[in-house]
Coordinates of C-alpha atoms and ligand atoms in Angstrom, one line a residue:
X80 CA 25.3 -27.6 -18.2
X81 CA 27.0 -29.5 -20.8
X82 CA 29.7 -27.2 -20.5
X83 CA 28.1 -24.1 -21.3
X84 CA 27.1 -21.2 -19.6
X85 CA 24.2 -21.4 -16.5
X86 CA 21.0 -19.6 -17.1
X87 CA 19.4 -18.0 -14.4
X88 CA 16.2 -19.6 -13.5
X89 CA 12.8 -17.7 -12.5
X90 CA 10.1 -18.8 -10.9
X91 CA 6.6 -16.7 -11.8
X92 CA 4.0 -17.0 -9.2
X93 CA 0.9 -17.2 -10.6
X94 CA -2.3 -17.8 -9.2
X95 CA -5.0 -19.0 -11.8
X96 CA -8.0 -16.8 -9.5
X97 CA -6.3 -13.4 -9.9
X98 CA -5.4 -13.7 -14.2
X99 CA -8.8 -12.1 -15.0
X100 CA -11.7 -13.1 -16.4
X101 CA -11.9 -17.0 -17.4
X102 CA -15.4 -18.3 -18.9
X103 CA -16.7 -21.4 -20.9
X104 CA -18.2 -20.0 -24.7
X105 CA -21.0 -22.7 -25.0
X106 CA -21.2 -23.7 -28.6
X107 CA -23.9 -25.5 -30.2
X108 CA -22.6 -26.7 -33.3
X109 CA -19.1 -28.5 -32.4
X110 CA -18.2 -30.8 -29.9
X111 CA -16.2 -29.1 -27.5
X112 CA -17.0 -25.4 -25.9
X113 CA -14.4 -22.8 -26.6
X114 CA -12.9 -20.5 -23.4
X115 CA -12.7 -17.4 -23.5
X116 CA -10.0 -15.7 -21.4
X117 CA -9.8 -11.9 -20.3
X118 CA -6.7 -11.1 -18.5
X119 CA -6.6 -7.9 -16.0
X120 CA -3.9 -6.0 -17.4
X121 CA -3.2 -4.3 -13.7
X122 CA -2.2 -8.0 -11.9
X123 CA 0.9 -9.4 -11.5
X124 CA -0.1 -12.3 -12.0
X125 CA -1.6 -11.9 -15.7
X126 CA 1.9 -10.0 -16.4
X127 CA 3.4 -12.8 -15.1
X128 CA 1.4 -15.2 -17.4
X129 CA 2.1 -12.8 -20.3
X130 CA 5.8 -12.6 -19.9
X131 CA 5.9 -16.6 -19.9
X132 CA 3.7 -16.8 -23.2
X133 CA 5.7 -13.8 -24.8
X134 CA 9.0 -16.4 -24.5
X135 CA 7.1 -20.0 -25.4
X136 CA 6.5 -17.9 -29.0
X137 CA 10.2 -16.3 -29.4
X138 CA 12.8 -18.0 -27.1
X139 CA 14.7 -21.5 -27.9
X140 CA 14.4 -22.1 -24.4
X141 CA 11.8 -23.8 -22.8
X142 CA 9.4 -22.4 -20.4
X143 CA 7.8 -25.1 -17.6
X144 CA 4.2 -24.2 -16.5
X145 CA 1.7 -26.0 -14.5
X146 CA -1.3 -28.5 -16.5
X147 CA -3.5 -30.5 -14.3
X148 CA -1.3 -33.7 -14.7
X149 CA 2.0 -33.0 -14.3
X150 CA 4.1 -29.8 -15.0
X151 CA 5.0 -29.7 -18.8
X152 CA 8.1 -28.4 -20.3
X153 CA 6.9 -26.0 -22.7
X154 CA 8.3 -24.8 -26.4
X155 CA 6.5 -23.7 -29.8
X156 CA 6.0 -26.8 -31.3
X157 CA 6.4 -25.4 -35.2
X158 CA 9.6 -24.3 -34.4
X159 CA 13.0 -26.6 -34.5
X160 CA 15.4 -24.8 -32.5
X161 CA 12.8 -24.5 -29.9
X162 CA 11.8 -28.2 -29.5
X163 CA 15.5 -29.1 -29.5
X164 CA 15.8 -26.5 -26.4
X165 CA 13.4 -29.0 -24.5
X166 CA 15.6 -32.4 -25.1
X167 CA 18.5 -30.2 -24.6
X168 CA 17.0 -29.1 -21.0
X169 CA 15.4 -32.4 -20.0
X170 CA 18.8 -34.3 -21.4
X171 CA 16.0 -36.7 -23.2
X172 CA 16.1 -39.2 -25.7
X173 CA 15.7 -37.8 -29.4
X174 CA 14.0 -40.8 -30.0
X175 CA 11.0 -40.2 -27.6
X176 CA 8.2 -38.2 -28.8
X177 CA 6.2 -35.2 -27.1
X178 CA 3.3 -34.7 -26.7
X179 CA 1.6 -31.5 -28.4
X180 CA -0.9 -29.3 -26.6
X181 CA -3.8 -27.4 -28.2
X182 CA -5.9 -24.5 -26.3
X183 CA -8.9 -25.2 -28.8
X184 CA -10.2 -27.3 -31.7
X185 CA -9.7 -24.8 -34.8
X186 CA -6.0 -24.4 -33.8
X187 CA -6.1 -28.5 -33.9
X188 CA -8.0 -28.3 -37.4
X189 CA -5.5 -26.2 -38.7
X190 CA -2.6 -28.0 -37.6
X191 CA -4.2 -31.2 -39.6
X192 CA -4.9 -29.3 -42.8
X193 CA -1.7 -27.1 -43.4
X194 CA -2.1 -27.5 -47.1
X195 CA -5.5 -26.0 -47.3
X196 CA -5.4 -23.2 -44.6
X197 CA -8.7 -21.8 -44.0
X198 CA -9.3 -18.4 -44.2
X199 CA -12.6 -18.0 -42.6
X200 CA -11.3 -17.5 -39.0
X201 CA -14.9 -16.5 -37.9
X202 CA -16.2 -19.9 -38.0
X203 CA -14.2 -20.6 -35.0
X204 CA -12.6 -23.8 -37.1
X205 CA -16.1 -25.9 -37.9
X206 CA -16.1 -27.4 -41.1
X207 CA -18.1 -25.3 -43.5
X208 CA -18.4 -24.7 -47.2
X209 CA -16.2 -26.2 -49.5
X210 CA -14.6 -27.7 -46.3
X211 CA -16.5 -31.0 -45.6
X212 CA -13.9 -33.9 -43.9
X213 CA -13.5 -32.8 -40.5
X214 CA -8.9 -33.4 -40.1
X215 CA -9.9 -35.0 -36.7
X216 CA -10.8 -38.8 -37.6
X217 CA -13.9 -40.0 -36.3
X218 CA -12.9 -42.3 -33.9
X219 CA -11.4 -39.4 -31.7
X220 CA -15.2 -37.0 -31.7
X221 CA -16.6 -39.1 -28.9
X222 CA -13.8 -39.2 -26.6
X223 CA -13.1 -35.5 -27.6
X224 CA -16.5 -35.0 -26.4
X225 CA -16.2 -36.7 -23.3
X226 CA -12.9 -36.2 -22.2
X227 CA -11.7 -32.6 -23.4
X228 CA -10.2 -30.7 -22.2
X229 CA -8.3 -33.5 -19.8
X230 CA -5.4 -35.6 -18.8
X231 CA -6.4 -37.6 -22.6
X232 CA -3.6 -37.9 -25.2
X233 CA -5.0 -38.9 -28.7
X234 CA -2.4 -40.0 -31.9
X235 CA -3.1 -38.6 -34.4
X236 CA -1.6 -38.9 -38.1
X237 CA 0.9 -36.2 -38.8
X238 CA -0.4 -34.3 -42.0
X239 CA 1.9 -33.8 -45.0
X240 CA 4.0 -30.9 -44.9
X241 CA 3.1 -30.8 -40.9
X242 CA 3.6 -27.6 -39.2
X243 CA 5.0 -29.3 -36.7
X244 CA 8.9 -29.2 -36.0
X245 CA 10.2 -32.6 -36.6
X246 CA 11.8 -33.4 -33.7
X247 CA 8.7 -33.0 -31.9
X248 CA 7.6 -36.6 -33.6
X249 CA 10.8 -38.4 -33.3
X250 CA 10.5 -39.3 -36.5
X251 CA 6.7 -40.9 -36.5
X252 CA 4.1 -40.6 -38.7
X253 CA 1.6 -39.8 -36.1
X254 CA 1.8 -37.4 -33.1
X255 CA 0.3 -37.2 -29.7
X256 CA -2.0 -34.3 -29.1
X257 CA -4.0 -33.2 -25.9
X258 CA -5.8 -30.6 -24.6
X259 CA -5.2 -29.7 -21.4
X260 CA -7.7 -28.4 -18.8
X261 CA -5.7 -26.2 -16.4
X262 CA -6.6 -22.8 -16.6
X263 CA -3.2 -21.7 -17.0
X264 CA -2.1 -23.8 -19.5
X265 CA -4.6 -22.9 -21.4
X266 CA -4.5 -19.3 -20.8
X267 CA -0.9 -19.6 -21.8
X268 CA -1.6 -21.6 -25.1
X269 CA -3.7 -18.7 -26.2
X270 CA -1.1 -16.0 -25.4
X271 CA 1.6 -17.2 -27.2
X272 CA -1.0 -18.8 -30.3
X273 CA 1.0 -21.6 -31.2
X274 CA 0.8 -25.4 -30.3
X275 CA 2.8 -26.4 -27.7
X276 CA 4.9 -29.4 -27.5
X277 CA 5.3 -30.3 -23.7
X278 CA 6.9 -33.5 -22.3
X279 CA 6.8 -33.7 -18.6
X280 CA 9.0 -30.9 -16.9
X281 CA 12.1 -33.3 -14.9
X282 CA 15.2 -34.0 -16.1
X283 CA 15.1 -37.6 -18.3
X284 CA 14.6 -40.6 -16.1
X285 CA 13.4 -38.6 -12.4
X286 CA 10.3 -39.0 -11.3
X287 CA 7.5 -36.1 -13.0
X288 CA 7.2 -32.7 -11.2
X289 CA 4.3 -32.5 -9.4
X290 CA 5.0 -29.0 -8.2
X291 CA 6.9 -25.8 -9.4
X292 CA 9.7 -26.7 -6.4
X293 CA 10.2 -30.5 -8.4
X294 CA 10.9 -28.3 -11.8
X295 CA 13.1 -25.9 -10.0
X296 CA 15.3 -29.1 -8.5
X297 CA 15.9 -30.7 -11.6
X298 CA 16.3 -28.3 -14.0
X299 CA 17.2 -25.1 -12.3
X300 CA 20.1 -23.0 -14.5
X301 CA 18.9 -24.9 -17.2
X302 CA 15.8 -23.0 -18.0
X303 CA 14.6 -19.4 -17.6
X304 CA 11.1 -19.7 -16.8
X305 CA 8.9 -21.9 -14.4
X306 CA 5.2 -20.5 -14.2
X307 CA 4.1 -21.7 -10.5
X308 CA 0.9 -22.6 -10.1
X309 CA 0.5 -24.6 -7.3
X310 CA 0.8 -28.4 -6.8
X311 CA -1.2 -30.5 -9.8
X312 CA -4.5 -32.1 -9.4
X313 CA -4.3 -35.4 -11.0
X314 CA -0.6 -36.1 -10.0
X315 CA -0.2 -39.1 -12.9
X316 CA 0.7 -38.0 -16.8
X317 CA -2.4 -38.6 -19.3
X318 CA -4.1 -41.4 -20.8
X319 CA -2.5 -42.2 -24.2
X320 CA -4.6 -43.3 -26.7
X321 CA -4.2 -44.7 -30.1
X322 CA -7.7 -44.9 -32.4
X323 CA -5.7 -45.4 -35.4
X324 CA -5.4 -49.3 -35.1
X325 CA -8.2 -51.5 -34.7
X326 CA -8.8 -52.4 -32.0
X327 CA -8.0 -49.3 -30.3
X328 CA -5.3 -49.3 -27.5
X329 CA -4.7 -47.5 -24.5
X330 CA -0.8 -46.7 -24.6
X331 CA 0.1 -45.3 -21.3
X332 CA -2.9 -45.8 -18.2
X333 CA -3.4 -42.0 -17.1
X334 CA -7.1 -40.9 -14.8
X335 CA -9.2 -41.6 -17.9
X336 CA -10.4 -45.3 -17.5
X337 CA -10.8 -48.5 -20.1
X338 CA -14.1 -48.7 -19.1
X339 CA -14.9 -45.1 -19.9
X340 CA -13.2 -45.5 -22.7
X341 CA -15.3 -48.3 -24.0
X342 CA -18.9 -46.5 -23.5
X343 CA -17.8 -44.7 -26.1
X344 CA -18.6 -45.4 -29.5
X345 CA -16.3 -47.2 -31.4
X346 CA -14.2 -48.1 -28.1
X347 CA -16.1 -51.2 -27.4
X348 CA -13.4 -53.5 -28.0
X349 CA -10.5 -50.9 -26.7
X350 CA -7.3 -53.1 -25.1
X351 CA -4.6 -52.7 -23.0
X352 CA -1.4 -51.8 -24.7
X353 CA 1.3 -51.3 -22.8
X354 CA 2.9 -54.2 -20.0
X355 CA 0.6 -54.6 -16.6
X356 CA 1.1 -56.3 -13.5
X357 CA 0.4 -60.0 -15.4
X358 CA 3.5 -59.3 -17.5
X359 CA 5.9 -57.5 -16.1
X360 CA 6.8 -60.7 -13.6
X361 CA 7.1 -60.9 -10.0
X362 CA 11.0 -62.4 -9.7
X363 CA 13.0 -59.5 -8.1
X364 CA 14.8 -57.6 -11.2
X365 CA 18.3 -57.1 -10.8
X366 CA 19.1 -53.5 -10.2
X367 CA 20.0 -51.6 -13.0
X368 CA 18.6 -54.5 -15.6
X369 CA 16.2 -51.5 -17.1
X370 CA 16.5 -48.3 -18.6
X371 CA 15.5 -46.0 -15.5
X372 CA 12.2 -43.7 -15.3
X373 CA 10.4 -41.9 -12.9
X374 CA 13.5 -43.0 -10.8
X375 CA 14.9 -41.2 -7.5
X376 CA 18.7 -41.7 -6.9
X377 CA 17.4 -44.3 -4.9
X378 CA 16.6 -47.4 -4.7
X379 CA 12.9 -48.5 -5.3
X380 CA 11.6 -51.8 -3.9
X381 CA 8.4 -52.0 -5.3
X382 CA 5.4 -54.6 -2.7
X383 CA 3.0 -55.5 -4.8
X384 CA -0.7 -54.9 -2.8
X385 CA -1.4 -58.0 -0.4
X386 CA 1.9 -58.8 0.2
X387 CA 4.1 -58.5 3.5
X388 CA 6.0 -55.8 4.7
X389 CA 9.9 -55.8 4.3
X390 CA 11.3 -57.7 7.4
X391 CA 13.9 -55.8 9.7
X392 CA 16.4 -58.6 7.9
X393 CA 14.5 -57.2 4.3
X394 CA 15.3 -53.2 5.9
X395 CA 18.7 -54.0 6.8
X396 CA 19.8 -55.8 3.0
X397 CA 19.0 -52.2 2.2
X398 CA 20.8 -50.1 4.5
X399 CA 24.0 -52.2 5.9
X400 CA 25.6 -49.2 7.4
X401 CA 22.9 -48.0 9.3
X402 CA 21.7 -45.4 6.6
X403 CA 18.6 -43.8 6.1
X404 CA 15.6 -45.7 4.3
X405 CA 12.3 -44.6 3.0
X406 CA 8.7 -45.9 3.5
X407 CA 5.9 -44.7 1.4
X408 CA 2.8 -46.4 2.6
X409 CA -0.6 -46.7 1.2
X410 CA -3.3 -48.6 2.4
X411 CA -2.3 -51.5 5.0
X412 CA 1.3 -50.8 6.0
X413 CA 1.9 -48.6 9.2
X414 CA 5.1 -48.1 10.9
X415 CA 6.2 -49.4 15.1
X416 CA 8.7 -47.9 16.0
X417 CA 8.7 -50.0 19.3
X418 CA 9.0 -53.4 16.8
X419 CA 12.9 -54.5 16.6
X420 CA 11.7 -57.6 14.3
X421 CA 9.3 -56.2 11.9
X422 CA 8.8 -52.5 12.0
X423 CA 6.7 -52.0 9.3
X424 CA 3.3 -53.6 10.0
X425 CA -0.1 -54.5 8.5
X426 CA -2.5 -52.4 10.5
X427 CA -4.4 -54.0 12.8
X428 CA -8.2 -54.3 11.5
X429 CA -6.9 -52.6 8.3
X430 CA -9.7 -53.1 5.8
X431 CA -9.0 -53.5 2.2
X432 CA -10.0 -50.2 0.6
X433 CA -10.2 -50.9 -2.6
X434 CA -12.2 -49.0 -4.9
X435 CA -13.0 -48.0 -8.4
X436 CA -10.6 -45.2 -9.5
X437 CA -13.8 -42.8 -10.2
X438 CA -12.9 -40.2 -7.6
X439 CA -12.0 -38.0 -10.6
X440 CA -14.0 -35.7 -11.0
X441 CA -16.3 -35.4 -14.2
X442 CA -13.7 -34.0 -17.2
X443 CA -16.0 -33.1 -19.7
X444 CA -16.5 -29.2 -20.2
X445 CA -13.7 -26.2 -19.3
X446 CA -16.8 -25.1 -16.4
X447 CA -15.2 -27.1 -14.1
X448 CA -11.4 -26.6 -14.3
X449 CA -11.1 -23.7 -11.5
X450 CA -12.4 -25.9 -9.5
X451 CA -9.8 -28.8 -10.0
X452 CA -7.2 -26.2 -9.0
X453 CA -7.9 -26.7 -5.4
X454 CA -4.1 -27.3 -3.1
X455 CA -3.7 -31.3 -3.7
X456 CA -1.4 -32.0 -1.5
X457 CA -2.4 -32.5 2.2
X458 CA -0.2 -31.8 4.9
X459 CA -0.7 -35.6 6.1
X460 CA 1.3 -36.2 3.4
X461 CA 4.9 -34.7 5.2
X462 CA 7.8 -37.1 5.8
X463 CA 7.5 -38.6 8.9
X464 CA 10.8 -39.8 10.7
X465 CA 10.8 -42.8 13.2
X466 CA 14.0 -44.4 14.7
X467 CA 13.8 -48.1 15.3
X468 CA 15.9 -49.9 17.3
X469 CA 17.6 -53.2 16.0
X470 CA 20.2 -55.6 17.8
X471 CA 23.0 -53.8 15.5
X472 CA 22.0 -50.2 16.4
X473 CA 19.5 -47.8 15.5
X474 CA 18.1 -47.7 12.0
X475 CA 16.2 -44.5 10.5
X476 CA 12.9 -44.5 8.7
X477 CA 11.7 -41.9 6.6
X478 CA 8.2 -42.2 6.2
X479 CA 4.8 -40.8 3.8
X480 CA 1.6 -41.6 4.0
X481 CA -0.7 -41.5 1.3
X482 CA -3.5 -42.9 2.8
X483 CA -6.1 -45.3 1.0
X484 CA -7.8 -42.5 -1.0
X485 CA -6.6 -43.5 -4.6
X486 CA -6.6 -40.5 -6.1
X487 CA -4.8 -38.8 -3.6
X488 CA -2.3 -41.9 -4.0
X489 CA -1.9 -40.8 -7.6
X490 CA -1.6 -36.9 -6.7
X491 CA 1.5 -37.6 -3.9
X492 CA 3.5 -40.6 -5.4
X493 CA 6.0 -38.5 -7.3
X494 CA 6.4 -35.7 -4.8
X495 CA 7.0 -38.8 -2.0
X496 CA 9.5 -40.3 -4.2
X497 CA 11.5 -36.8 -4.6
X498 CA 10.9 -35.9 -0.8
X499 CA 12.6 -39.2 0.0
X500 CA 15.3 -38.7 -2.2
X501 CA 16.0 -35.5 -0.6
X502 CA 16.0 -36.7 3.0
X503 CA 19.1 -39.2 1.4
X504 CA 17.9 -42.7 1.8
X505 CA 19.4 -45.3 0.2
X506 CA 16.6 -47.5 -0.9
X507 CA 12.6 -46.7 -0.8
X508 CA 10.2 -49.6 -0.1
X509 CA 6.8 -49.0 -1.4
X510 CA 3.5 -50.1 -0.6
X511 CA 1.6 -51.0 -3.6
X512 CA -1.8 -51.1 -4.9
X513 CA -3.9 -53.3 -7.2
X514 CA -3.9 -52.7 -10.4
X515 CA -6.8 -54.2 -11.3
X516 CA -8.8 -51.7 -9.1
X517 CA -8.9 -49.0 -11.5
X518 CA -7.1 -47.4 -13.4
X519 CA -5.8 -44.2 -11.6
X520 CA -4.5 -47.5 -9.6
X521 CA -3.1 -48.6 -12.9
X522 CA -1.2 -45.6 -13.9
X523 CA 0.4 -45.4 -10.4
X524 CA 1.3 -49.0 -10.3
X525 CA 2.7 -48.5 -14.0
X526 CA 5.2 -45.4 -13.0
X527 CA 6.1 -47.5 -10.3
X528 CA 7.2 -50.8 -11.7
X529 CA 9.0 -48.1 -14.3
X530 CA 10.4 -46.8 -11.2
X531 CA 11.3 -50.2 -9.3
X532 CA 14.5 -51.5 -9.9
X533 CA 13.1 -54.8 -7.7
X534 CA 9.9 -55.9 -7.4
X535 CA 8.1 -58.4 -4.7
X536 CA 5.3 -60.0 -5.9
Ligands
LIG1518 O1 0.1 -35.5 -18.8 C1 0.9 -35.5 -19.8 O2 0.7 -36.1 -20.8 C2 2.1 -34.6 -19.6 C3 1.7 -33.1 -19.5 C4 2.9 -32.2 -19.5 O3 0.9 -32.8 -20.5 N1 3.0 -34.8 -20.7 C5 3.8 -35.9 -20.8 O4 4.6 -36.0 -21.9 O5 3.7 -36.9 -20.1 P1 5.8 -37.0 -22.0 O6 6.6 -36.5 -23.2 O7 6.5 -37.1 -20.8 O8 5.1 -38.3 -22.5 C6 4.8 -38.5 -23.8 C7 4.3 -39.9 -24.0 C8 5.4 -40.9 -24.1 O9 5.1 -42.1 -23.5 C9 5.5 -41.1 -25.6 O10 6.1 -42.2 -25.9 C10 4.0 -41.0 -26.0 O11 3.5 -40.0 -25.2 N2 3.9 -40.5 -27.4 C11 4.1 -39.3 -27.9 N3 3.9 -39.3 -29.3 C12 3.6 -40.5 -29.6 C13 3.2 -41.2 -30.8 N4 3.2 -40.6 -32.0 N5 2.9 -42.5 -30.8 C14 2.9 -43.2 -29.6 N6 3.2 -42.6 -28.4 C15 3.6 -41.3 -28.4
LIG1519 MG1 7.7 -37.8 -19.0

């Protein structure tokens, strides 16, 4: 690791039943309910959880942990030598902000008004006395309302003489904050007291870590800590959204749709921001034209939904020597391994499953986030190999199905891109889905054209 010394790298078990006592604090004055948190001092799990917190406050080296997106790489996000730990670890980009997480609303407020720090703790950070501008701009109450705590990222201005360490902003004057709904990144939030600023928990440019096991692969020796706590619901990173400019844009497509987003008030008008099927072209891209993200160490061929399956001619272009490839398929494609000319077929009958991307369940409120914790990732989901049989030999395909559920698309696409990458293919062809479906449909379709180094539309 950059010539320096290994660490040794931990993985804490922790199951999000067995921390103690978790329970929504209705509140009828502010927008969002608080949690309140009891951990059972005699479980090793809530020791576990306490350990991790006790180093995201004093250690300059990040700690990964679980949030219902993606797992997050975790540091104190008022303190410079710890945010630099996290770029140092992921080998990231100064010039890429993070994203900061918040376990309530007061710690938020506070965070906005560092010249004028309240001292009234017991008002639980609702504007009072003396106190009248709510920090949070207006624009952002509905959708905090809605949508917290959840896979929504808001920017916010960074205040003057910010709290926040510098390098957490990339040198911005706005931030990204969010308020997660996993119970134990919230329980872990409130331990350690501080915000934290958490990017997505692989190494720069790999596909994000859907379980502890992707965290540990990229990044194992060069962190101490990895709270495990099981494979993430929504699979895809946030929603990033910007209420600052007019109209309002959504900056990354995350489980938190534009139509949602416009019921809200003042989000009538909300637009797309950031590149979508219509511009991102359909010629093939040469490889290794774009800066790489969410990218395996292979290569990703990228179908766009509708069109054909790669050819055994398409297959071999990929594999000359025989090698391995991968297949993740999705709604239409299904491999025959009796096929010489074109093993990878349109399934007979296959119906067109397209639906709206509201299989999410609601977000709004912390009642339901034990719930969401429920094991994601179904067992239909394992590689499957199939040899096929060509006039030059015998040509191995790896294959994952997803299955037409979207949802369950977005929960398995960056754990099928690392399992293929571990079974040594050389290139990965990959079904696709409409992105005009929804937009959990959009934020896979986005990570995968980020992903794609070719793309057939
Ligand atoms: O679901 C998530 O958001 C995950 C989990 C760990 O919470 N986090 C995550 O962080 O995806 P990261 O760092 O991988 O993505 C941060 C995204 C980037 O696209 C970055 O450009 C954008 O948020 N971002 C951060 N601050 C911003 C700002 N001030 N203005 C615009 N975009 C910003
Ligand atoms: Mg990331």
């Amino acid at each position: 690791m950059d010539g320096k010394e290994e660490l040794e790298t931990t993985v804490l078990p922790v199951d999000a039943g067995k921390i103690g006592k978790v329970a929504a604090v209705p509140s009828q004055d502010d927008i969002l309910d608080d949690l309140d948190i009891k951990l059972d001092e005699k479980s090793r799990d809530a020791t576990n959880l306490r350990f991790a917190a006790e180093q995201l406050k004093h250690s300059d080296i990040p700690v990964a942990f679980p949030t219902e997106t993606v797992y997050g790489l975790g540091a104190d996000a008022t303190r410079s030598a710890a945010v630099n730990g996290i770029y140092r670890a992921k080998q990231r980009p100064a010039d890429n902000p993070l994203i900061v997480h918040f376990g309530s609303l007061k710690q938020l407020r506070d965070l906005l008004r560092p010249s004028a720090p309240r001292r009234d703790t017991q008002t639980n950070g609702h504007v009072t006395d003396g106190d009248t501008k709510d920090p949070i701009p207006d624009i952002y109450r509905p959708l905090i309302e809605k949508f917290w705590p959840g896979p929504l990222t808001i920017i916010l201005p960074n205040p003057p003489n910010s709290p926040l360490a510098p390098e957490v902003t990339a040198g911005l004057s706005t931030f990204g904050a969010r308020m997660p709904r996993h119970v134990l990144a919230q329980a872990l939030i409130r331990l350690a007291d501080v915000p934290i600023a958490a990017p997505s928990a692989n190494a720069s440019t790999k596909p994000s870590p859907t379980a502890a096991e992707h965290v540990l692969y990229d990044l194992d020796g060069r962190i101490e800590t990895i709270v495990d706590g099981g494979p993430c619901d929504v699979g895809v990173e946030s929603t990033v959204v910007d209420g600052l400019c007019d109209p309002p844009l959504i900056l990354r497509p995350g489980g938190i749709s534009i139509d949602q987003l416009r019921s809200c008030s003042g989000w009538e008008k909300t637009q797309i921001g950031y590149k979508n099927a219509s511009e991102s072209g359909s010629k093939p891209k040469a490889p290794g034209m774009k800066y790489r993200h969410y990218s395996p160490k292979a290569l990703v061929v990228l179908y766009e939904a509708g069109k054909l399956p790669p050819t055994m001619e398409d297959l071999l272009a990929y594999s000359p020597n025989g090698g391995r490839l991968g297949v993740i398929t999705t709604r239409q494609w299904s491999i025959s391994t009796t096929a010489t000319n074109n093993p990878i077929r349109q399934r007979a009958g296959a119906e067109d499953k397209c639906r709206s991307s509201s299989t999410n369940e609601d977000f709004s409120g912390f009642a339901g986030m034990l719930k969401t914790l429920r094991p994601s990732l179904e067992s239909k989901n394992a590689l499957q190999p199939h040899r096929v049989s060509h006039s030059g030999g015998i040509m191995q395909l790896l294959q994952i199905a997803l299955g037409s559920d979207t949802a369950n698309i977005a929960r398995g696409i960056f754990s099928a891109l690392r399992e293929l990458d571990r079974g040594n293919v050389t290139a990965i062809f990959v079904e696709g889905i409409d992105d005009l479906e929804g937009d959990t449909a959009a934020a896979v379709m986005n990570r995968l054209r980020k992903a794609a180094e070719i793309e057939v539309g």
